[in-house]
Coordinates of C-alpha atoms in Angstrom, one line a residue:
Chain A
M1 CA 13.5 -203.6 171.4
I2 CA 16.1 -206.4 170.0
Q3 CA 19.3 -204.6 169.8
V4 CA 21.8 -205.3 166.5
Q5 CA 25.4 -206.3 167.9
A6 CA 28.2 -208.0 166.1
V7 CA 30.6 -207.4 168.5
Q8 CA 32.6 -210.9 169.8
P9 CA 32.9 -211.2 173.7
E10 CA 36.2 -210.9 172.7
K11 CA 36.4 -207.2 171.8
T12 CA 34.0 -205.7 174.2
T13 CA 35.7 -202.8 176.2
E14 CA 36.8 -203.7 180.1
S15 CA 34.2 -201.6 181.6
S16 CA 31.0 -203.0 180.1
V17 CA 31.6 -206.7 181.2
V18 CA 30.0 -207.3 184.2
F19 CA 31.1 -211.5 184.5
S20 CA 34.1 -212.9 182.8
V21 CA 33.7 -216.5 182.8
R22 CA 36.8 -219.2 181.6
D23 CA 36.8 -222.3 181.5
L24 CA 34.4 -223.2 184.0
N25 CA 33.6 -227.1 185.1
V26 CA 30.9 -227.9 188.0
Y27 CA 30.7 -231.1 189.4
Y28 CA 28.4 -232.9 191.7
G29 CA 30.1 -235.4 193.0
E30 CA 32.1 -237.5 190.4
F31 CA 29.0 -236.0 187.9
R32 CA 30.0 -233.6 185.5
A33 CA 27.1 -231.3 185.1
V34 CA 29.2 -228.5 183.0
R35 CA 32.4 -228.9 181.0
D36 CA 34.6 -226.1 180.0
A37 CA 32.2 -222.9 179.5
S38 CA 33.9 -219.4 178.3
F39 CA 31.7 -216.8 178.1
D40 CA 31.4 -212.8 179.1
I41 CA 28.0 -211.3 180.5
N42 CA 27.4 -207.4 178.7
E43 CA 26.4 -204.9 181.2
N44 CA 22.5 -203.3 181.1
E45 CA 21.8 -206.1 178.5
I46 CA 19.5 -208.9 178.6
T47 CA 21.7 -212.2 178.0
A48 CA 19.3 -215.4 177.3
F49 CA 20.3 -219.0 178.6
I50 CA 18.5 -221.0 175.8
G51 CA 19.2 -225.2 175.3
P52 CA 17.4 -228.0 175.7
S53 CA 16.7 -230.4 179.5
G54 CA 19.9 -231.1 181.4
C55 CA 22.0 -228.7 179.5
G56 CA 23.5 -226.9 182.5
K57 CA 21.8 -223.4 182.2
T58 CA 20.7 -223.7 185.5
T59 CA 23.5 -224.8 187.0
V60 CA 26.0 -222.0 185.2
L61 CA 23.2 -219.4 186.2
R62 CA 23.4 -220.4 189.8
C63 CA 27.1 -220.2 189.3
L64 CA 27.2 -216.8 189.3
N65 CA 25.9 -215.6 192.4
R66 CA 27.2 -218.7 194.3
M67 CA 23.7 -220.2 195.0
N68 CA 25.7 -223.7 194.2
D69 CA 27.5 -223.2 197.6
F70 CA 23.9 -224.2 199.0
I71 CA 24.2 -228.4 196.7
E72 CA 27.0 -230.1 199.1
T73 CA 28.3 -231.9 196.3
A74 CA 28.5 -229.0 193.2
R75 CA 32.3 -227.9 193.3
V76 CA 32.6 -225.4 190.7
E77 CA 35.9 -225.0 189.4
G78 CA 37.3 -222.2 186.6
K79 CA 37.4 -218.8 186.7
I80 CA 34.0 -216.7 187.4
E81 CA 35.0 -212.9 187.6
Y82 CA 32.6 -210.1 188.5
H83 CA 33.9 -206.9 187.9
G84 CA 37.6 -208.4 187.6
V85 CA 37.0 -209.9 191.4
D86 CA 37.4 -213.8 191.5
L87 CA 33.8 -214.8 192.8
Y88 CA 35.7 -217.8 194.3
D89 CA 38.1 -216.1 196.4
P90 CA 38.0 -217.4 199.5
Q91 CA 38.3 -214.2 200.9
V92 CA 34.8 -213.2 198.7
N93 CA 31.6 -213.5 201.2
S94 CA 28.8 -215.1 199.1
N95 CA 26.1 -213.7 201.4
E96 CA 27.4 -210.1 200.0
V97 CA 28.1 -211.4 196.4
R98 CA 23.7 -212.6 196.5
R99 CA 23.1 -208.8 197.4
R100 CA 24.9 -208.1 194.2
I101 CA 23.6 -210.6 191.7
G102 CA 20.3 -210.7 193.1
M103 CA 17.9 -213.6 191.8
V104 CA 14.1 -214.3 190.9
F105 CA 13.0 -218.2 190.2
Q106 CA 10.8 -220.7 188.9
K107 CA 8.6 -221.1 190.9
P108 CA 7.5 -217.5 192.7
N109 CA 8.4 -217.9 196.9
P110 CA 7.4 -214.6 198.5
F111 CA 7.8 -215.3 202.6
P112 CA 4.5 -216.1 203.9
K113 CA 4.8 -212.1 205.2
S114 CA 2.7 -209.2 203.9
I115 CA 3.9 -207.5 200.7
F116 CA 5.6 -205.0 202.8
D117 CA 7.4 -206.6 204.2
N118 CA 8.5 -209.5 201.4
V119 CA 9.9 -206.0 199.7
A120 CA 11.6 -204.6 202.9
Y121 CA 13.4 -208.0 204.0
G122 CA 16.3 -207.5 202.1
A123 CA 16.6 -204.0 201.7
K124 CA 16.3 -204.2 205.8
L125 CA 19.2 -207.2 206.0
S126 CA 21.8 -204.9 203.6
G127 CA 21.9 -202.0 206.6
R128 CA 22.0 -199.7 203.4
F129 CA 18.6 -197.0 204.9
S130 CA 17.5 -195.9 206.9
K131 CA 14.3 -196.7 208.7
S132 CA 12.6 -194.0 207.3
E133 CA 14.0 -195.2 203.9
I134 CA 12.5 -198.2 203.8
D135 CA 9.4 -196.8 203.1
E136 CA 10.6 -195.3 200.0
V137 CA 12.7 -198.0 198.7
V138 CA 9.6 -200.2 199.4
E139 CA 7.5 -198.1 197.3
N140 CA 10.2 -197.8 194.5
A141 CA 10.6 -201.4 193.9
L142 CA 7.4 -201.9 193.5
R143 CA 6.9 -199.7 191.1
Q144 CA 9.6 -200.6 189.6
A145 CA 8.4 -203.9 189.7
A146 CA 5.2 -202.5 187.8
L147 CA 3.2 -204.2 190.7
W148 CA 2.8 -200.2 193.1
D149 CA -0.7 -199.8 191.5
E150 CA -1.9 -203.0 192.4
V151 CA -0.9 -203.5 196.0
K152 CA -1.0 -199.9 197.2
D153 CA -3.9 -200.6 199.1
R154 CA -3.1 -203.7 200.9
L155 CA 0.7 -203.5 201.2
K156 CA 0.2 -204.9 205.0
A157 CA -1.3 -208.4 203.7
S158 CA -0.4 -211.1 202.7
A159 CA 2.0 -211.6 199.6
L160 CA 0.6 -215.4 199.4
G161 CA -3.1 -213.9 198.7
L162 CA -1.7 -212.2 195.3
S163 CA -2.0 -214.0 191.6
G164 CA 1.1 -215.8 190.6
G165 CA 1.9 -213.4 188.1
Q166 CA 1.6 -211.1 191.0
Q167 CA 3.8 -213.1 193.2
Q168 CA 6.4 -212.9 190.8
R169 CA 6.9 -209.6 190.0
L170 CA 6.8 -209.2 193.9
C171 CA 10.0 -211.3 193.8
I172 CA 11.3 -208.8 191.4
A173 CA 10.3 -206.4 193.4
R174 CA 12.3 -207.6 196.3
C175 CA 15.4 -208.8 194.1
I176 CA 15.4 -204.6 193.0
A177 CA 14.3 -203.3 196.6
V178 CA 18.4 -204.3 197.4
K179 CA 19.7 -202.7 195.0
P180 CA 22.0 -205.1 193.2
D181 CA 23.7 -204.7 189.5
V182 CA 23.2 -207.7 188.0
I183 CA 19.6 -210.0 188.1
L184 CA 19.5 -213.4 187.4
M185 CA 16.0 -214.9 186.4
D186 CA 15.4 -218.8 186.4
E187 CA 12.6 -219.4 183.8
P188 CA 10.5 -216.9 185.9
C189 CA 7.7 -217.1 183.7
S190 CA 7.6 -220.7 183.7
A191 CA 5.0 -221.1 186.1
L192 CA 2.8 -217.9 184.3
D193 CA 0.0 -217.9 181.9
P194 CA 0.9 -215.6 178.7
I195 CA -0.3 -213.0 179.9
A196 CA 1.7 -212.3 183.4
T197 CA 4.2 -213.2 180.9
A198 CA 4.3 -210.7 178.9
R199 CA 3.9 -208.1 181.9
I200 CA 7.1 -210.0 182.8
E201 CA 8.7 -209.1 179.9
D202 CA 7.7 -205.6 179.5
L203 CA 9.5 -205.1 182.9
M204 CA 12.5 -206.8 181.8
Q205 CA 13.0 -204.0 179.3
E206 CA 12.0 -201.2 181.8
I207 CA 14.2 -202.2 183.7
K208 CA 17.3 -203.6 182.4
K209 CA 18.8 -199.5 182.2
D210 CA 19.8 -200.1 186.1
F211 CA 20.5 -203.8 185.7
S212 CA 22.0 -206.2 183.7
I213 CA 20.1 -209.3 183.7
I214 CA 20.6 -213.3 182.5
I215 CA 17.2 -215.3 182.0
V216 CA 17.0 -218.6 181.7
T217 CA 14.2 -219.9 179.5
H218 CA 13.2 -222.6 177.6
N219 CA 11.1 -220.7 175.5
M220 CA 12.7 -219.7 172.5
Q221 CA 10.3 -217.2 171.4
Q222 CA 11.0 -215.0 175.4
A223 CA 14.1 -214.8 174.7
A224 CA 14.7 -213.7 171.0
R225 CA 11.6 -211.1 172.3
V226 CA 13.9 -209.8 174.6
S227 CA 17.2 -210.4 175.3
D228 CA 19.8 -208.8 173.5
R229 CA 22.1 -211.5 173.7
T230 CA 21.6 -215.7 173.6
A231 CA 23.8 -218.1 174.9
F232 CA 23.1 -222.0 174.0
F233 CA 23.7 -224.6 175.6
T234 CA 23.1 -228.4 174.5
T235 CA 24.3 -231.4 175.8
E236 CA 26.6 -234.5 175.5
I237 CA 26.8 -238.1 175.6
N238 CA 29.7 -239.2 177.1
P239 CA 30.5 -242.6 175.5
E240 CA 32.0 -244.4 178.1
S241 CA 29.3 -243.6 181.0
D242 CA 26.4 -242.7 178.9
R243 CA 25.8 -239.7 181.0
R244 CA 25.0 -236.5 179.5
T245 CA 27.4 -233.2 180.3
G246 CA 26.3 -229.4 179.5
V247 CA 28.2 -227.6 176.7
L248 CA 28.3 -224.2 175.9
V249 CA 28.0 -224.0 172.1
E250 CA 27.6 -220.5 171.4
V251 CA 27.2 -216.6 172.9
D252 CA 26.4 -214.4 170.1
S253 CA 23.9 -211.7 169.8
T254 CA 20.3 -212.7 170.0
R255 CA 19.3 -211.4 166.4
K256 CA 22.5 -213.9 164.8
I257 CA 21.6 -216.8 167.0
F258 CA 18.3 -217.0 165.8
S259 CA 19.2 -216.0 161.8
M260 CA 22.5 -217.6 160.8
P261 CA 24.3 -219.5 164.1
S262 CA 27.9 -220.7 163.8
D263 CA 27.2 -223.9 164.9
E264 CA 24.7 -226.1 163.4
R265 CA 23.7 -227.7 166.3
T266 CA 22.8 -223.9 167.1
E267 CA 20.9 -223.9 163.9
L268 CA 19.0 -227.4 164.6
Y269 CA 17.6 -226.2 168.0
V270 CA 16.0 -222.6 167.5
T271 CA 14.7 -223.7 164.1
G272 CA 13.3 -226.5 166.7
R273 CA 14.0 -229.4 164.5
F274 CA 16.3 -230.9 167.9
G275 CA 15.4 -230.4 171.8
Chain B
M1 CA -11.5 -245.9 164.9
T2 CA -14.1 -248.0 167.6
A3 CA -15.8 -246.0 169.7
V4 CA -14.8 -247.3 173.8
E5 CA -17.1 -250.1 175.3
L6 CA -18.8 -249.4 178.6
S7 CA -20.5 -251.7 180.2
S8 CA -23.1 -250.6 183.4
N9 CA -21.2 -252.7 185.5
D10 CA -17.7 -251.3 184.9
L11 CA -18.0 -247.9 187.3
R12 CA -19.4 -249.0 189.5
S13 CA -17.9 -249.7 193.3
R14 CA -15.9 -252.8 193.7
E15 CA -16.4 -252.5 197.6
K16 CA -18.9 -254.8 198.0
G17 CA -19.4 -258.3 198.9
T18 CA -18.6 -259.8 202.2
G19 CA -14.7 -258.5 202.9
S20 CA -15.3 -255.0 202.3
L21 CA -17.9 -255.3 205.3
V22 CA -15.4 -257.5 207.7
L23 CA -12.7 -254.9 207.5
G24 CA -15.0 -252.1 207.6
F25 CA -16.3 -254.2 211.1
G26 CA -13.0 -254.7 212.3
L27 CA -12.4 -251.1 212.0
L28 CA -15.5 -249.9 213.8
V29 CA -14.5 -252.6 216.6
A30 CA -11.2 -251.2 217.0
V31 CA -12.1 -247.4 216.8
T32 CA -15.1 -249.0 219.4
F33 CA -12.8 -250.4 222.2
T34 CA -10.2 -247.3 222.4
L35 CA -13.0 -244.8 222.7
L36 CA -14.8 -247.4 225.4
S37 CA -11.3 -248.0 227.3
L38 CA -11.1 -244.1 227.0
F39 CA -14.2 -243.8 229.0
V40 CA -13.6 -245.6 231.2
L41 CA -10.8 -244.7 232.6
L42 CA -12.1 -240.9 232.6
A43 CA -15.3 -242.3 234.1
R44 CA -13.4 -244.6 236.7
I45 CA -10.9 -240.8 238.1
F46 CA -14.3 -238.6 238.1
T47 CA -16.7 -240.9 239.6
Q48 CA -14.0 -241.2 242.3
A49 CA -12.2 -237.7 242.2
I50 CA -15.0 -236.1 243.1
P51 CA -15.9 -237.0 246.4
A52 CA -12.2 -235.6 247.2
F53 CA -13.0 -232.8 245.5
R54 CA -16.1 -232.6 247.6
E55 CA -14.9 -233.1 251.0
R56 CA -11.8 -230.5 250.7
G57 CA -12.3 -228.4 248.1
S58 CA -9.9 -226.3 247.1
D59 CA -7.9 -227.7 250.3
F60 CA -7.2 -230.1 248.1
I61 CA -4.6 -228.1 246.3
T62 CA -3.6 -225.9 248.5
D63 CA -2.4 -228.0 251.7
T64 CA 0.6 -230.0 251.9
I65 CA 0.7 -234.0 252.4
G66 CA -1.4 -235.0 255.5
S67 CA -1.6 -238.3 257.3
E68 CA -5.1 -238.9 256.4
P69 CA -6.8 -238.9 252.9
G70 CA -8.9 -236.2 255.0
I71 CA -6.3 -233.7 255.8
S72 CA -4.0 -234.3 252.7
G73 CA -3.6 -231.8 249.7
I74 CA -1.4 -231.9 246.7
W75 CA 0.4 -228.2 247.1
P76 CA 3.4 -229.5 247.3
G77 CA 3.3 -232.1 244.1
L78 CA 1.8 -229.0 242.3
F79 CA 4.9 -227.2 243.0
G80 CA 7.4 -230.3 242.1
S81 CA 5.6 -230.9 239.0
F82 CA 5.7 -227.4 237.8
G83 CA 9.3 -226.9 239.2
I84 CA 9.7 -229.9 236.6
G85 CA 7.6 -228.0 233.5
V86 CA 8.9 -225.1 234.0
G87 CA 12.6 -226.6 233.9
V88 CA 12.1 -228.7 230.8
L89 CA 10.5 -225.4 228.8
L90 CA 13.8 -223.7 230.4
L91 CA 16.5 -226.4 229.6
A92 CA 15.1 -229.0 227.1
V93 CA 13.1 -226.9 224.5
P94 CA 15.6 -224.8 223.7
L95 CA 18.7 -227.1 223.5
G96 CA 16.3 -229.6 221.7
L97 CA 16.0 -226.5 219.2
A98 CA 19.2 -226.1 219.2
A99 CA 20.4 -229.4 218.5
A100 CA 17.6 -229.9 215.7
I101 CA 18.9 -226.4 214.1
Y102 CA 22.4 -228.2 214.0
L103 CA 21.7 -231.1 212.8
E104 CA 19.4 -229.7 209.8
E105 CA 20.7 -226.2 208.9
Y106 CA 24.3 -226.7 209.7
A107 CA 25.5 -229.9 209.8
K108 CA 26.8 -231.7 206.6
P109 CA 25.7 -234.8 205.9
T110 CA 28.2 -237.8 206.3
R111 CA 28.6 -240.6 208.0
F112 CA 29.3 -239.5 211.4
N113 CA 26.3 -237.3 211.6
R114 CA 24.0 -239.9 210.1
F115 CA 25.2 -241.9 213.1
V116 CA 24.9 -239.3 215.6
I117 CA 20.5 -239.0 214.5
V118 CA 19.9 -242.3 214.3
N119 CA 21.2 -242.8 218.0
I120 CA 18.7 -239.3 218.7
R121 CA 15.6 -241.4 217.3
N122 CA 17.3 -244.3 219.6
L123 CA 17.1 -242.4 222.5
A124 CA 14.3 -241.5 222.5
G125 CA 12.8 -245.2 222.8
V126 CA 14.7 -245.7 225.9
P127 CA 13.0 -246.6 228.6
A128 CA 12.3 -243.3 231.4
V129 CA 13.8 -245.8 234.2
I130 CA 17.0 -245.6 232.7
Y131 CA 17.1 -241.8 232.6
G132 CA 16.4 -242.1 236.7
V133 CA 19.5 -244.4 236.5
L134 CA 21.4 -241.9 234.9
G135 CA 19.6 -238.4 236.8
L136 CA 20.3 -240.7 239.7
I137 CA 24.3 -241.0 238.5
I138 CA 24.7 -237.6 236.9
F139 CA 22.2 -235.0 238.7
V140 CA 22.3 -236.6 242.7
G141 CA 25.5 -238.1 242.6
W142 CA 28.0 -235.7 240.8
L143 CA 26.6 -232.9 240.3
K144 CA 26.0 -232.8 243.5
P145 CA 26.9 -229.0 244.9
I146 CA 24.3 -227.3 242.2
T147 CA 21.8 -229.9 242.8
N148 CA 21.9 -230.8 246.4
G149 CA 21.3 -233.9 245.8
G150 CA 17.4 -235.4 245.1
S151 CA 16.0 -232.1 244.3
V152 CA 13.4 -230.5 241.8
I153 CA 16.6 -228.7 240.2
A154 CA 17.7 -232.7 239.7
A155 CA 14.3 -234.0 238.9
A156 CA 13.5 -231.1 236.1
L157 CA 17.3 -231.8 234.7
T158 CA 16.8 -235.3 234.1
L159 CA 13.4 -235.0 232.6
S160 CA 14.7 -232.5 230.8
V161 CA 17.6 -235.8 229.2
L162 CA 14.6 -237.6 229.0
V163 CA 12.5 -235.3 226.6
L164 CA 15.3 -233.7 224.7
P165 CA 15.5 -236.7 221.8
V166 CA 11.8 -236.1 221.3
I167 CA 12.1 -232.4 221.1
I168 CA 15.4 -232.7 218.8
I169 CA 13.1 -235.2 216.3
T170 CA 10.4 -233.4 216.2
G171 CA 12.2 -230.4 215.6
M172 CA 14.2 -231.3 212.9
E173 CA 11.0 -232.7 211.2
A174 CA 9.5 -229.6 211.5
I175 CA 12.6 -227.7 209.9
R176 CA 13.1 -230.4 207.7
S177 CA 9.4 -229.6 205.7
V178 CA 10.3 -226.2 205.2
P179 CA 9.9 -225.8 201.5
T180 CA 13.3 -224.6 200.1
G181 CA 11.9 -222.2 197.7
I182 CA 11.8 -220.1 201.2
R183 CA 15.2 -220.3 202.0
E184 CA 16.5 -219.8 198.6
A185 CA 14.3 -216.6 198.5
G186 CA 16.4 -215.3 201.8
Y187 CA 19.7 -216.5 200.2
G188 CA 18.8 -214.2 197.5
V189 CA 18.5 -211.4 198.8
G190 CA 21.8 -212.4 200.6
A191 CA 20.9 -212.9 203.8
T192 CA 23.3 -215.2 206.0
R193 CA 22.7 -218.9 206.9
W194 CA 21.6 -218.0 210.6
E195 CA 19.2 -214.8 209.3
V196 CA 17.9 -217.7 206.8
T197 CA 17.2 -219.8 209.7
R198 CA 15.9 -216.7 212.3
D199 CA 13.3 -215.1 209.7
H200 CA 11.9 -217.6 207.8
V201 CA 12.8 -221.6 209.1
L202 CA 12.3 -221.2 212.5
P203 CA 8.3 -219.5 212.2
Y204 CA 7.4 -221.0 209.4
A205 CA 8.1 -224.8 211.6
M206 CA 7.4 -223.1 214.3
P207 CA 4.2 -225.3 214.3
G208 CA 5.9 -228.1 214.3
I209 CA 8.6 -227.3 216.8
L210 CA 5.3 -226.8 219.2
T211 CA 3.8 -229.9 218.5
G212 CA 7.4 -231.2 219.7
T213 CA 6.9 -229.1 222.7
V214 CA 3.8 -230.1 224.5
L215 CA 4.6 -234.0 223.5
A216 CA 7.6 -232.9 225.6
L217 CA 6.2 -231.3 228.2
S218 CA 3.3 -233.7 228.6
R219 CA 5.7 -236.4 229.1
A220 CA 8.0 -234.7 231.4
L221 CA 4.8 -234.0 233.8
G222 CA 3.3 -237.6 233.4
E223 CA 6.7 -239.5 234.5
A224 CA 7.3 -241.5 237.9
A225 CA 10.0 -243.8 237.2
P226 CA 12.6 -241.6 236.9
L227 CA 11.6 -239.6 240.0
I228 CA 11.1 -242.9 242.2
M229 CA 14.9 -243.7 240.9
I230 CA 16.9 -240.0 241.8
G231 CA 14.5 -240.1 245.4
A232 CA 11.2 -237.9 245.4
I233 CA 9.9 -238.7 248.3
T234 CA 5.9 -239.2 249.0
G235 CA 5.9 -238.8 252.9
L236 CA 4.9 -235.6 255.1
L237 CA 6.9 -232.8 252.7
P238 CA 6.2 -229.3 254.8
E239 CA 8.6 -227.0 252.8
T240 CA 8.3 -226.7 249.0
S241 CA 12.1 -224.9 247.5
L242 CA 14.3 -225.6 244.6
T243 CA 17.0 -227.7 246.2
G244 CA 15.2 -229.4 248.8
K245 CA 13.4 -232.9 249.2
F246 CA 10.3 -233.1 246.5
T247 CA 7.6 -234.7 245.5
A248 CA 5.1 -234.3 242.0
I249 CA 1.9 -235.4 241.3
P250 CA 2.8 -238.3 239.2
M251 CA 4.5 -239.4 242.5
L252 CA 1.8 -239.0 245.0
I253 CA -0.9 -240.8 242.2
Y254 CA 1.7 -243.2 242.1
N255 CA 2.4 -243.4 246.2
W256 CA -1.7 -243.0 246.9
S257 CA -2.4 -245.6 244.6
G258 CA -0.7 -248.3 247.2
R259 CA -1.8 -247.4 250.3
P260 CA -5.1 -249.2 251.9
D261 CA -8.1 -247.5 252.3
S262 CA -8.9 -247.2 256.3
A263 CA -12.4 -247.0 257.4
G264 CA -12.2 -244.0 259.3
G265 CA -12.6 -240.7 257.2
A266 CA -15.4 -239.7 254.1
I267 CA -13.2 -240.0 251.9
G268 CA -10.1 -242.8 250.8
W269 CA -6.7 -242.3 249.4
S270 CA -8.1 -243.9 246.4
N271 CA -10.2 -241.2 246.4
S272 CA -7.4 -238.2 246.5
A273 CA -4.9 -240.2 244.4
A274 CA -8.2 -240.0 241.3
A275 CA -8.1 -236.3 242.4
A276 CA -4.4 -235.8 241.9
G277 CA -5.2 -237.9 238.3
L278 CA -7.5 -236.1 237.4
V279 CA -5.4 -232.2 238.5
L280 CA -2.2 -233.9 236.1
L281 CA -4.9 -234.3 233.4
V282 CA -6.3 -231.2 233.7
L283 CA -2.2 -229.4 233.7
V284 CA -1.7 -231.8 230.4
I285 CA -5.0 -230.4 228.3
A286 CA -4.3 -226.9 229.2
F287 CA -1.0 -227.5 228.3
N288 CA -2.0 -229.6 224.7
L289 CA -4.5 -226.3 224.5
T290 CA -2.1 -223.5 224.5
G291 CA -0.2 -225.4 222.3
V292 CA -3.0 -225.9 220.4
L293 CA -4.0 -222.1 219.9
L294 CA -0.4 -221.2 219.6
R295 CA -0.2 -223.2 216.6
Q296 CA -2.9 -222.1 214.5
K297 CA -2.0 -218.7 215.0
F298 CA 1.8 -219.8 213.1
E299 CA -0.4 -221.7 210.9
K300 CA -2.4 -219.0 210.1
K301 CA 0.6 -217.2 209.0
R302 CA 2.0 -219.7 206.8
V303 CA -0.7 -219.9 204.4
G304 CA -1.5 -216.0 204.0
T305 CA -4.7 -215.7 206.0

């Protein structure tokens, strides 16, 4: 269900803001991939990042749980605050960050292990659960990911035997089992058929009461269906170097972005006349 | 709109005519030549070795080296080769694997690290004799207090250094072939670099790592040149100890092959040499088979059956 929300990012009360991003610039070597992005992400909402290819939406998403740390040439400038804490403070442990800010990837990537071990892995590593609690954590995560009934009789079977859609729900369960606060989803349905996609979208609505979700999607209908708020990114071509840089055009309630966006570029994109 | 014009010739094979015939024949000759030389080699070893085994039975394995082929066995050589094999497994494999993990997962792609990797590749091509010189200087000379000179320990250390580049290179290739998605999945639930390496990268890379281990072990067991350099002996050798004088099967083969077959006994030195060669062959094949079986076990896990 899409909530009508006309509140500007600046007006949201502090407790409900999960991420506060200011003047975010991301470079890969000399190349600036994202320029001056500023936005807020609210708690228990689904925020969609949309925009054409190369607009930096995935790059921005990966900055939010420091997944870009693994790209040697990547450099992040600006400020990303997570519940008021600077994520890029040298004191911050990036593994702890990723434990609280989980991620679901474009291609379902279960470990080549059993279904049970896949879900239990992160939870075991976190050290927050005793051995006897793990079984319960796994069951709850699989139930929340709407996969329990399909796999409860074959928890010891390899995860690679599941269908693509089941694998992606398993990846969501694996993420949920760590009990994160935010779930980042990078085009989670782009490798799935429409039925599997619909199941994931239903699932997102189910779990958003427990998590804040950010989803990158190429599919505008998907953004319109699932998200409460939408951020539109686009590319700008630098006339000197002829290279593209991603810019954030606007963030607003999904209804507003798709009906009466403030920026002309957004309107061109969502009406299908560009991109 | 015009229909596509398709004559019946368009979809026929172009692989006709003398050109492809010559190519096919050439390839067949190459394969035949390879198989034939292998067959001749094996046939020669077998026919030569059978008299030795018939004459000596299991004594050939358990007896020490004697002055005549009729009373000689390979036990000291087997002991030496076994010691070298264990040494390589305990030293070179963990060390090489650690280096491969460092270079693939931890080291930044700086110019210096690229230089290091290129040189490790070059080291894999350095002739074994050169490693023998190195072993003579370092392990027999400088480290004499530990190795007690030209001992099995010195031999194991020398051959470990010899096979280290092979283990590092195959290990790096195996680690590099692990899909990024698996690493990201691990990081995504908060695992550290080491946890991802230990729990996901190494299990996935294990088949490739095992291949490298088998290659390295086979090579170490077959080398004679470095052992000559560090002073393996081939004469009468009553003792089998880690720190005393030693020999290994390739040394026995090399030495016995050079001796004249005396007229007297039922078997000559050439029979003993062939029989020792057969033992070495069986050892290497056994290692390879073990490697293949372990590989299959890990590969099954990887595809989830």
